PDB file of C-alpha atoms in Angstrom:
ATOM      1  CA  UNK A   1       0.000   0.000   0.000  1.00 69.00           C
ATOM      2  CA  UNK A   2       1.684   3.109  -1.149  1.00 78.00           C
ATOM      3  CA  UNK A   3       1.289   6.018   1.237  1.00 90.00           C
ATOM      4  CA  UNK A   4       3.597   8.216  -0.345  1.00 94.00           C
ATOM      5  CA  UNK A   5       2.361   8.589  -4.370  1.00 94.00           C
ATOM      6  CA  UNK A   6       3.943  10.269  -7.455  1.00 96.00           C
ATOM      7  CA  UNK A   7       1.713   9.404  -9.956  1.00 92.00           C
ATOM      8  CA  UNK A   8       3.840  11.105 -13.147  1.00 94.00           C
ATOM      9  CA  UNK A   9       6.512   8.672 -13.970  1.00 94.00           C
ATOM     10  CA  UNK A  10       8.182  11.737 -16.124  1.00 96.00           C
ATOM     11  CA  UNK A  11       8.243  15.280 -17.115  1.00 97.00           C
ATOM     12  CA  UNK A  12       9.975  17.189 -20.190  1.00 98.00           C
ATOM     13  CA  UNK A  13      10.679  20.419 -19.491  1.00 98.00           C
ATOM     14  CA  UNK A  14      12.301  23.231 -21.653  1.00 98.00           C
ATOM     15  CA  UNK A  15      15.474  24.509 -20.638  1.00 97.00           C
ATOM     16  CA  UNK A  16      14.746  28.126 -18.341  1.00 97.00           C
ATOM     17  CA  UNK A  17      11.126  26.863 -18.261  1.00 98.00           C
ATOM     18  CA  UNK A  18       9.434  26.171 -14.949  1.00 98.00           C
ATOM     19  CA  UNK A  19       9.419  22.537 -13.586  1.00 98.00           C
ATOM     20  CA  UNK A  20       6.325  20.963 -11.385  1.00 98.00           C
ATOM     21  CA  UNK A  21       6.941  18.021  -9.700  1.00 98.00           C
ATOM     22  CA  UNK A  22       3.984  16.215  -7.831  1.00 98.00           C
ATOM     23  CA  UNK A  23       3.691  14.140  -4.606  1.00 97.00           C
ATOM     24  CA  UNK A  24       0.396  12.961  -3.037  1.00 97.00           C
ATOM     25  CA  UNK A  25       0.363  10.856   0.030  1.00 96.00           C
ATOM     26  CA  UNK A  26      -3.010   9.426   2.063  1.00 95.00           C
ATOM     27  CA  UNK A  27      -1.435   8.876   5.612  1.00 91.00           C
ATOM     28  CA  UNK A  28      -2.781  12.929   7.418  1.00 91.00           C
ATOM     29  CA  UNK A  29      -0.163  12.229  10.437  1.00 91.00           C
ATOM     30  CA  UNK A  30       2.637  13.005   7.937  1.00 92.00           C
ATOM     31  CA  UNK A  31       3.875  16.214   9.123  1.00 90.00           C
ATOM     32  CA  UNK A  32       7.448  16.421   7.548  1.00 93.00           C
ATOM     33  CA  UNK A  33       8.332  16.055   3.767  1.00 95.00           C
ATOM     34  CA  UNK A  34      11.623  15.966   1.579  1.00 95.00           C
ATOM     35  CA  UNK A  35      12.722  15.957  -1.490  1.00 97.00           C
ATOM     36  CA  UNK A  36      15.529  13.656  -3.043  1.00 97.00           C
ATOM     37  CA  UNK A  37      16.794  14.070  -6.391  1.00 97.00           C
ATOM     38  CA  UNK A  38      18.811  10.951  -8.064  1.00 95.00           C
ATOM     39  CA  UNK A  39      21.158  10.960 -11.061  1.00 95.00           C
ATOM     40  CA  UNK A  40      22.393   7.459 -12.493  1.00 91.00           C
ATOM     41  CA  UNK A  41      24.174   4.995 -10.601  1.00 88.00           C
ATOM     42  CA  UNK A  42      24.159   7.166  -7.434  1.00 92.00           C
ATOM     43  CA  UNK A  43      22.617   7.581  -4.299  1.00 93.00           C
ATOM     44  CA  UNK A  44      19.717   9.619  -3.538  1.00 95.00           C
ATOM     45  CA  UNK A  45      20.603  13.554  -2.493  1.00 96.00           C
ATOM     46  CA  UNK A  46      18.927  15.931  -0.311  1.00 96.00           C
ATOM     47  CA  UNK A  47      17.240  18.650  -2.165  1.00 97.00           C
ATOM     48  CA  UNK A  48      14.756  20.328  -0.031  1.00 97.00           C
ATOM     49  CA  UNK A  49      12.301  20.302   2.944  1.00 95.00           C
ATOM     50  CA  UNK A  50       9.188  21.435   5.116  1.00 95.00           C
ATOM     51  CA  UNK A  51       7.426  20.627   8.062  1.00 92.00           C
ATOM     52  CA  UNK A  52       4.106  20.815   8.278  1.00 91.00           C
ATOM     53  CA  UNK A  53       3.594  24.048   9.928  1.00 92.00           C
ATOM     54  CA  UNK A  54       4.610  25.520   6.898  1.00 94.00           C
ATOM     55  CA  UNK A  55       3.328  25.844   3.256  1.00 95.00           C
ATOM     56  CA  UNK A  56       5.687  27.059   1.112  1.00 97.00           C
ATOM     57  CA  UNK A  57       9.631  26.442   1.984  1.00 97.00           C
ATOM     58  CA  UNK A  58      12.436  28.022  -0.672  1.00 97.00           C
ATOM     59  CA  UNK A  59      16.132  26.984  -1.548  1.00 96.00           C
ATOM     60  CA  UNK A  60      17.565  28.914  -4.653  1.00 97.00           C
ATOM     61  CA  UNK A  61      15.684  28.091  -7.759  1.00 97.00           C
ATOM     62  CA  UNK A  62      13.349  25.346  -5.715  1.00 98.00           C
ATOM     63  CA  UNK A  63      10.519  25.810  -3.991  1.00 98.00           C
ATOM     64  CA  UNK A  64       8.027  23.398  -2.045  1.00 98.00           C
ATOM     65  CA  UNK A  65       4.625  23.868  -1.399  1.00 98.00           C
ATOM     66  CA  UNK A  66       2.452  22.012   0.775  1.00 97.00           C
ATOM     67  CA  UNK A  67      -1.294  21.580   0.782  1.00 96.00           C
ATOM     68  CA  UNK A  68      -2.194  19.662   4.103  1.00 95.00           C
ATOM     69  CA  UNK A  69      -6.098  19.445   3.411  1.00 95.00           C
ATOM     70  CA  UNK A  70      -4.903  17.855   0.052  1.00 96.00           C
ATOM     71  CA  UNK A  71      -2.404  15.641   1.420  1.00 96.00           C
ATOM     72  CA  UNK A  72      -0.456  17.351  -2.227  1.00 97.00           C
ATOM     73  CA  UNK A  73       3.109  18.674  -1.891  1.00 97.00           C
ATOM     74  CA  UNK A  74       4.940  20.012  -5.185  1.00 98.00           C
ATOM     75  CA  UNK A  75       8.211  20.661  -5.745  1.00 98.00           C
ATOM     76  CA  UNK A  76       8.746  24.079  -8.328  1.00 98.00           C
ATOM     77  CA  UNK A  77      12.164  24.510 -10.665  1.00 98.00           C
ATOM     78  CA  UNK A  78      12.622  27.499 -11.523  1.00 97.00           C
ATOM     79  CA  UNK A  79      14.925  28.309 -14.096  1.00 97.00           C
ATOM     80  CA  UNK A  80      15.034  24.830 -14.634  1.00 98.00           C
ATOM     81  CA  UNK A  81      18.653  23.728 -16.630  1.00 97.00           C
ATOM     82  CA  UNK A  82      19.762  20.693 -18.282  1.00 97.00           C
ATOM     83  CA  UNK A  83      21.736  19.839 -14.648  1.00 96.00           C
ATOM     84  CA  UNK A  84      18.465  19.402 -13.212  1.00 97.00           C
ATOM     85  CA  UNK A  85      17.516  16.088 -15.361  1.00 98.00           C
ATOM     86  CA  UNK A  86      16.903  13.621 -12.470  1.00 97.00           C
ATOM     87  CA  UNK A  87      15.034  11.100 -10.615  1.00 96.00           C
ATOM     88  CA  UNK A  88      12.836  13.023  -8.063  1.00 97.00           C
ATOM     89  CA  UNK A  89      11.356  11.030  -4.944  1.00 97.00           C
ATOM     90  CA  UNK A  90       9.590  12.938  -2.597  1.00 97.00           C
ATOM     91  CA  UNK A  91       8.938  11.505   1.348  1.00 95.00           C
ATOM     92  CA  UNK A  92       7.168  11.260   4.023  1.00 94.00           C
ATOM     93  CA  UNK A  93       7.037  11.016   7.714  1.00 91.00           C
ATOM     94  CA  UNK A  94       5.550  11.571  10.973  1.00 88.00           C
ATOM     95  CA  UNK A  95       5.968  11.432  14.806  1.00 78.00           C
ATOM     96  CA  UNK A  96       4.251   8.184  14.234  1.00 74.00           C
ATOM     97  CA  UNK A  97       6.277   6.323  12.012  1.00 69.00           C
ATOM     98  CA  UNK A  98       9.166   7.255  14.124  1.00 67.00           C
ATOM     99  CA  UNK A  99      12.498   6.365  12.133  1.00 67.00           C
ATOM    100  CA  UNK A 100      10.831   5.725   8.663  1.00 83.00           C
ATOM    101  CA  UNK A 101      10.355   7.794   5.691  1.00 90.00           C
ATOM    102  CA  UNK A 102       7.682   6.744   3.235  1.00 92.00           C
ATOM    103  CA  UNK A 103       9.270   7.210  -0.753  1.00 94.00           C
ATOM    104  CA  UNK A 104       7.568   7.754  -3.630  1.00 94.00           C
ATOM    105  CA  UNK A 105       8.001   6.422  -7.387  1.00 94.00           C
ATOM    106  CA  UNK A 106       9.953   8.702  -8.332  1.00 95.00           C
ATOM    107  CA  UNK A 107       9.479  11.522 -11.418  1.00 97.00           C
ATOM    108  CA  UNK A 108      12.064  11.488 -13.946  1.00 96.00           C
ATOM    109  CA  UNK A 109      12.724  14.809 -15.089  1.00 98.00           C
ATOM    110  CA  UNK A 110      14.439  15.944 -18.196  1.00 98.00           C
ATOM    111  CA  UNK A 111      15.458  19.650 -19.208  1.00 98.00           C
ATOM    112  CA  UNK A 112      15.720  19.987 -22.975  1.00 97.00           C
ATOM    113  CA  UNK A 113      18.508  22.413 -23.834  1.00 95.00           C
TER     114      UNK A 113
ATOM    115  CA  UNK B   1      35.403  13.160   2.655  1.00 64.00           C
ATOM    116  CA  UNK B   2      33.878   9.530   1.811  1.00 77.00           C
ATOM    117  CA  UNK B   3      30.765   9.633   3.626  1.00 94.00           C
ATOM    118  CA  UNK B   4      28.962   7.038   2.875  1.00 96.00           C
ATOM    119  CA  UNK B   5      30.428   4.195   1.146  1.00 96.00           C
ATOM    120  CA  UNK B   6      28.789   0.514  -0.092  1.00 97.00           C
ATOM    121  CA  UNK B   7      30.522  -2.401  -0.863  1.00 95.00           C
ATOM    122  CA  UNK B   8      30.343  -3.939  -3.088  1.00 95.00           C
ATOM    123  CA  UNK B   9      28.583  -1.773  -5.867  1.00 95.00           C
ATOM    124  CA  UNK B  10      27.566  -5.018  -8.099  1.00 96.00           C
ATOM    125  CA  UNK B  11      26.432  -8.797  -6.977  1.00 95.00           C
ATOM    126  CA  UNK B  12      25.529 -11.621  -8.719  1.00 96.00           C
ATOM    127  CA  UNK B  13      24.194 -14.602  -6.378  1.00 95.00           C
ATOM    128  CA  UNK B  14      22.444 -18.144  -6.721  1.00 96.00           C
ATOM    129  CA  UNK B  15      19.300 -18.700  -4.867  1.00 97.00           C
ATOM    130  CA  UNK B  16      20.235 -20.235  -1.689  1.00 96.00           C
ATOM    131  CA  UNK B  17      23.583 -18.242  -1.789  1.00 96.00           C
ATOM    132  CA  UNK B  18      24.556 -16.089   1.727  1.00 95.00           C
ATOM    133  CA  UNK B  19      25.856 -12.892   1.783  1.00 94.00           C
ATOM    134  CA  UNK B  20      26.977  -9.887   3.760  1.00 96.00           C
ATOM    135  CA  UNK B  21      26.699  -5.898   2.360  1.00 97.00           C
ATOM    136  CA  UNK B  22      28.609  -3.483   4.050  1.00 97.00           C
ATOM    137  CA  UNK B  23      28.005   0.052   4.604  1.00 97.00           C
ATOM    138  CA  UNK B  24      30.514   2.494   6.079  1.00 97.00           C
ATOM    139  CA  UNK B  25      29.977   6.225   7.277  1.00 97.00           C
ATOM    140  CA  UNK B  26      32.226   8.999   8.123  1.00 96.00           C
ATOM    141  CA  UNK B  27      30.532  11.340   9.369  1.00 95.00           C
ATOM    142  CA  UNK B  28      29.672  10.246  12.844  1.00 95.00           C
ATOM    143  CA  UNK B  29      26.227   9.659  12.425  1.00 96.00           C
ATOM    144  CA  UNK B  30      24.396   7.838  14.999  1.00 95.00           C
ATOM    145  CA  UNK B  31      21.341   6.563  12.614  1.00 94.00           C
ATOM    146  CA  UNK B  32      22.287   4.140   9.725  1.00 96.00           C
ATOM    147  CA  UNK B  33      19.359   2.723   7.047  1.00 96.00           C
ATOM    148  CA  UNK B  34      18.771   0.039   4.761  1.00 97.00           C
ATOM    149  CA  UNK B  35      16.717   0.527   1.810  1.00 97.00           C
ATOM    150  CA  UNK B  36      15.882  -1.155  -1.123  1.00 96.00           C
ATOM    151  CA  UNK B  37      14.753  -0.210  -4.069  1.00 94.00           C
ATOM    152  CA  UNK B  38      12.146  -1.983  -6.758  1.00 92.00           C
ATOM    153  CA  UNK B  39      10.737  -0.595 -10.202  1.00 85.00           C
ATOM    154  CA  UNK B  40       7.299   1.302  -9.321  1.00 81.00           C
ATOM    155  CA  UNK B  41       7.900   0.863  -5.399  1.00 83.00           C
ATOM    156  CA  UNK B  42       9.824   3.440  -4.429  1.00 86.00           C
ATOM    157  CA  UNK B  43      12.757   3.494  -1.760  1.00 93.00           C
ATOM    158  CA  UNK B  44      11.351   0.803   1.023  1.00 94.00           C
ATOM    159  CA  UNK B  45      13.238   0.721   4.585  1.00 94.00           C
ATOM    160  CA  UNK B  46      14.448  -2.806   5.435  1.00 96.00           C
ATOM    161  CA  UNK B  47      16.664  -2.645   8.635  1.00 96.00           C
ATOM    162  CA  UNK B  48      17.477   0.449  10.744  1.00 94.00           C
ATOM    163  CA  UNK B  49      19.688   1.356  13.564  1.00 95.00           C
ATOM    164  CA  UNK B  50      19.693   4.460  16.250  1.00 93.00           C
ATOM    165  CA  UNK B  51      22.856   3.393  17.187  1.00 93.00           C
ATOM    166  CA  UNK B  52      26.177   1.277  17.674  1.00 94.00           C
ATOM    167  CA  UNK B  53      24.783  -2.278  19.406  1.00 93.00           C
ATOM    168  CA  UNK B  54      20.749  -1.548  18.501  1.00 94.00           C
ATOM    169  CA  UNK B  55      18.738  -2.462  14.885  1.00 95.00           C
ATOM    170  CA  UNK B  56      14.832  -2.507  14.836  1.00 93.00           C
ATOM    171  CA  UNK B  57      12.812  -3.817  11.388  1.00 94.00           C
ATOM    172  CA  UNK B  58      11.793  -1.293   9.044  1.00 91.00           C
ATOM    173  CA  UNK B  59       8.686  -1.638   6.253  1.00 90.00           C
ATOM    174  CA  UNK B  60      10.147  -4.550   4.770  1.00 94.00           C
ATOM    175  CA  UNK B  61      12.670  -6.823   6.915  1.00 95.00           C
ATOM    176  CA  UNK B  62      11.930 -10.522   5.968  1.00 95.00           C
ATOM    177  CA  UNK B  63      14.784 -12.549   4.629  1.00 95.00           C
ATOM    178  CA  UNK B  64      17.529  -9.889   6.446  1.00 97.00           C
ATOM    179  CA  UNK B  65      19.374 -10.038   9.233  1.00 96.00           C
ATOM    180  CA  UNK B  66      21.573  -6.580  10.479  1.00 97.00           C
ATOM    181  CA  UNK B  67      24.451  -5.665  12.798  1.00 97.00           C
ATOM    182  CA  UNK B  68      25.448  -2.338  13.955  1.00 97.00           C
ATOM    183  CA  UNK B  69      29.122  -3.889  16.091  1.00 94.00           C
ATOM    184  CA  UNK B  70      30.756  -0.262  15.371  1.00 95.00           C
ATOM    185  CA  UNK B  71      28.786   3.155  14.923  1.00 96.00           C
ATOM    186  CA  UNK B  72      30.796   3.637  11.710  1.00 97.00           C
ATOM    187  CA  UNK B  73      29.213   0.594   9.849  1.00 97.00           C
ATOM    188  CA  UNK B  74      26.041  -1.236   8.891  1.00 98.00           C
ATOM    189  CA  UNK B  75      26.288  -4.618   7.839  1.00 97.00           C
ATOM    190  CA  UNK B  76      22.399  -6.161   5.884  1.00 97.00           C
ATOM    191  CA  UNK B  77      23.237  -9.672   5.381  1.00 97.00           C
ATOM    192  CA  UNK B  78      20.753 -12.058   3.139  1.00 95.00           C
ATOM    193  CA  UNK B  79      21.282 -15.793   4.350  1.00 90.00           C
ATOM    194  CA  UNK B  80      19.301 -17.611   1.757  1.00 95.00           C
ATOM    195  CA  UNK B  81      18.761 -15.184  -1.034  1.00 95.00           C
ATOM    196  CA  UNK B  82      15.924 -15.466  -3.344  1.00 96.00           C
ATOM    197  CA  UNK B  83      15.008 -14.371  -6.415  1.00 96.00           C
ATOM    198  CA  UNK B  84      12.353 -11.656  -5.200  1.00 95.00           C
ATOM    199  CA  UNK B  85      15.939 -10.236  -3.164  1.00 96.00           C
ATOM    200  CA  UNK B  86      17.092  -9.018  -6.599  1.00 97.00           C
ATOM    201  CA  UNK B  87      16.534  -5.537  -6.512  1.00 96.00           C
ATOM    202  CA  UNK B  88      19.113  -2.181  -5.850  1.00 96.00           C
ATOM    203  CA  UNK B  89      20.443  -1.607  -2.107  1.00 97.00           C
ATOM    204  CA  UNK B  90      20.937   1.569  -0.523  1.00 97.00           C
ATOM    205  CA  UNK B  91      22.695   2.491   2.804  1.00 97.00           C
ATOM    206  CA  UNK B  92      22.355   5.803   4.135  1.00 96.00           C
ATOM    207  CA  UNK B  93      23.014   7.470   7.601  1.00 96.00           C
ATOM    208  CA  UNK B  94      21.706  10.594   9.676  1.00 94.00           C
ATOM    209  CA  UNK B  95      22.253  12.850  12.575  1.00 92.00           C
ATOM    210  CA  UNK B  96      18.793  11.638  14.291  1.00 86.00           C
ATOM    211  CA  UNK B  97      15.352  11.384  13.401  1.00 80.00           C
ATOM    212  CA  UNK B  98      13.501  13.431  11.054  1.00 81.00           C
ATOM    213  CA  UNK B  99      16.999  14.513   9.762  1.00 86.00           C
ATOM    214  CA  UNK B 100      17.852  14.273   6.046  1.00 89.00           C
ATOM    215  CA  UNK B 101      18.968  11.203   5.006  1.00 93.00           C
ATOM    216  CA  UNK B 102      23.061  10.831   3.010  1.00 96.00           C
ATOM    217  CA  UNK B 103      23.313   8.053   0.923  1.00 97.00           C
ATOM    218  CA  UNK B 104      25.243   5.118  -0.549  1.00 96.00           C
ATOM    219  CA  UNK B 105      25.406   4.659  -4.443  1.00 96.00           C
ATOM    220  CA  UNK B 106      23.928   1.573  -3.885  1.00 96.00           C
ATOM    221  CA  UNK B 107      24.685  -1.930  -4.637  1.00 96.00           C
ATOM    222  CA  UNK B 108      22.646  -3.787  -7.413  1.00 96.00           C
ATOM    223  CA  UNK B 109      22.221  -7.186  -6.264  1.00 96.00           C
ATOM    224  CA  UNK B 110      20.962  -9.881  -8.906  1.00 96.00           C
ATOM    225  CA  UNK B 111      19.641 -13.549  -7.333  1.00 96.00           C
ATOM    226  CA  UNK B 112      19.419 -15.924 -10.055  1.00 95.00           C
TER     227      UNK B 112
END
């Protein structure tokens, strides 16, 4: 049962055009979300995150918003540049679940020069 | 600086076969993970650890067995592997909870 969902396996986006990642997730005791982004044969890196007493949270060119009564987070790139062509998993977790993040899918982005 | 490190980055095992991944951090972190990762599943935890001499199961800990001996290292060790055990590894470490994860590269293990 996947609690943490990104239901668009990829996105094209135009170089200097704005990127729009999407993460659902069904579990409302979530209260703090991140944002991993993945290139090829490596690990997982730390992009961005917020707690839930926020909605919006920025870092440079990426910004994450967060709609509790949703249960919706999105992730904005903006420019976005070729560098940026990634796997994206977003995650979940709570006071609840203690030690464990929930993952999604993943969104494989791609920035056309 | 390392951080984290995996060995080894590529496996090939029978069914039946044992083995032992190992997973090293520099960075004096007192949480250590093991996920695994599966086309259309997502990053799932397997084994985790608070600290040197404790583990506790994660989402998905049948067929694996851990040991945290030394706060530096994290040791997932498969002692029949199977078939559905074929699937990408990743190690990864943290100051405490809620804290953003560092990762391994990962280790692709195949069970044939």
């Amino acid at each position: 049962d996947q609690q943490v969902k990104q239901n668009s396996p990829s996105l094209s986006v135009q170089e200097g055009r704005i990127s729009i990642l999407n993460c659902d997730y069904t579990n409302s005791m979530f209260d703090y979300f991140l944002w991993y982004k993945k290139y090829p044969a490596e690990g997982p890196t730390f992009l961005i995150s917020i707690s839930s007493i926020k909605d919006k949270n920025e870092d440079g060119r990426f910004t994450v918003f967060l709609n509790k009564s949703a249960k919706h987070l999105s992730l904005h790139i903006v420019p976005s540049q070729p560098g940026d062509s990634a796997v994206y998993f977003c995650a979940a977790s709570s006071t609840n679940t203690g030690n464990q993040f929930y993952f999604g899918t993943g969104t494989s982005l791609t920035v056309i020069p | 600086n390392a951080g984290v490190t995996q060995t080894p980055k590529f496996r090939v095992l029978k069914t039946g076969q044992s083995m032992t991944l190992l997973c090293a951090q520099d960075m004096n972190h007192e949480y250590m993970y093991w996920y695994r990762q599966d086309p259309g599943m997502g990053l799932r935890l397997i084994h985790y650890s608070v600290g040197e001499g404790t583990t506790a199961k994660g989402e998905v800990p049948d067929g694996y067995n851990v040991s945290r001996l030394k706060k530096q290292n994290f040791l997932l060790g498969l002692e029949s592997a199977a078939p559905s055990q074929t699937s990408v590894y990743f190690c990864a470490s943290s100051t405490g909870v809620f804290e953003k994860l560092f990762f391994g590269s990962g280790t692709q293990l195949s069970v044939l």
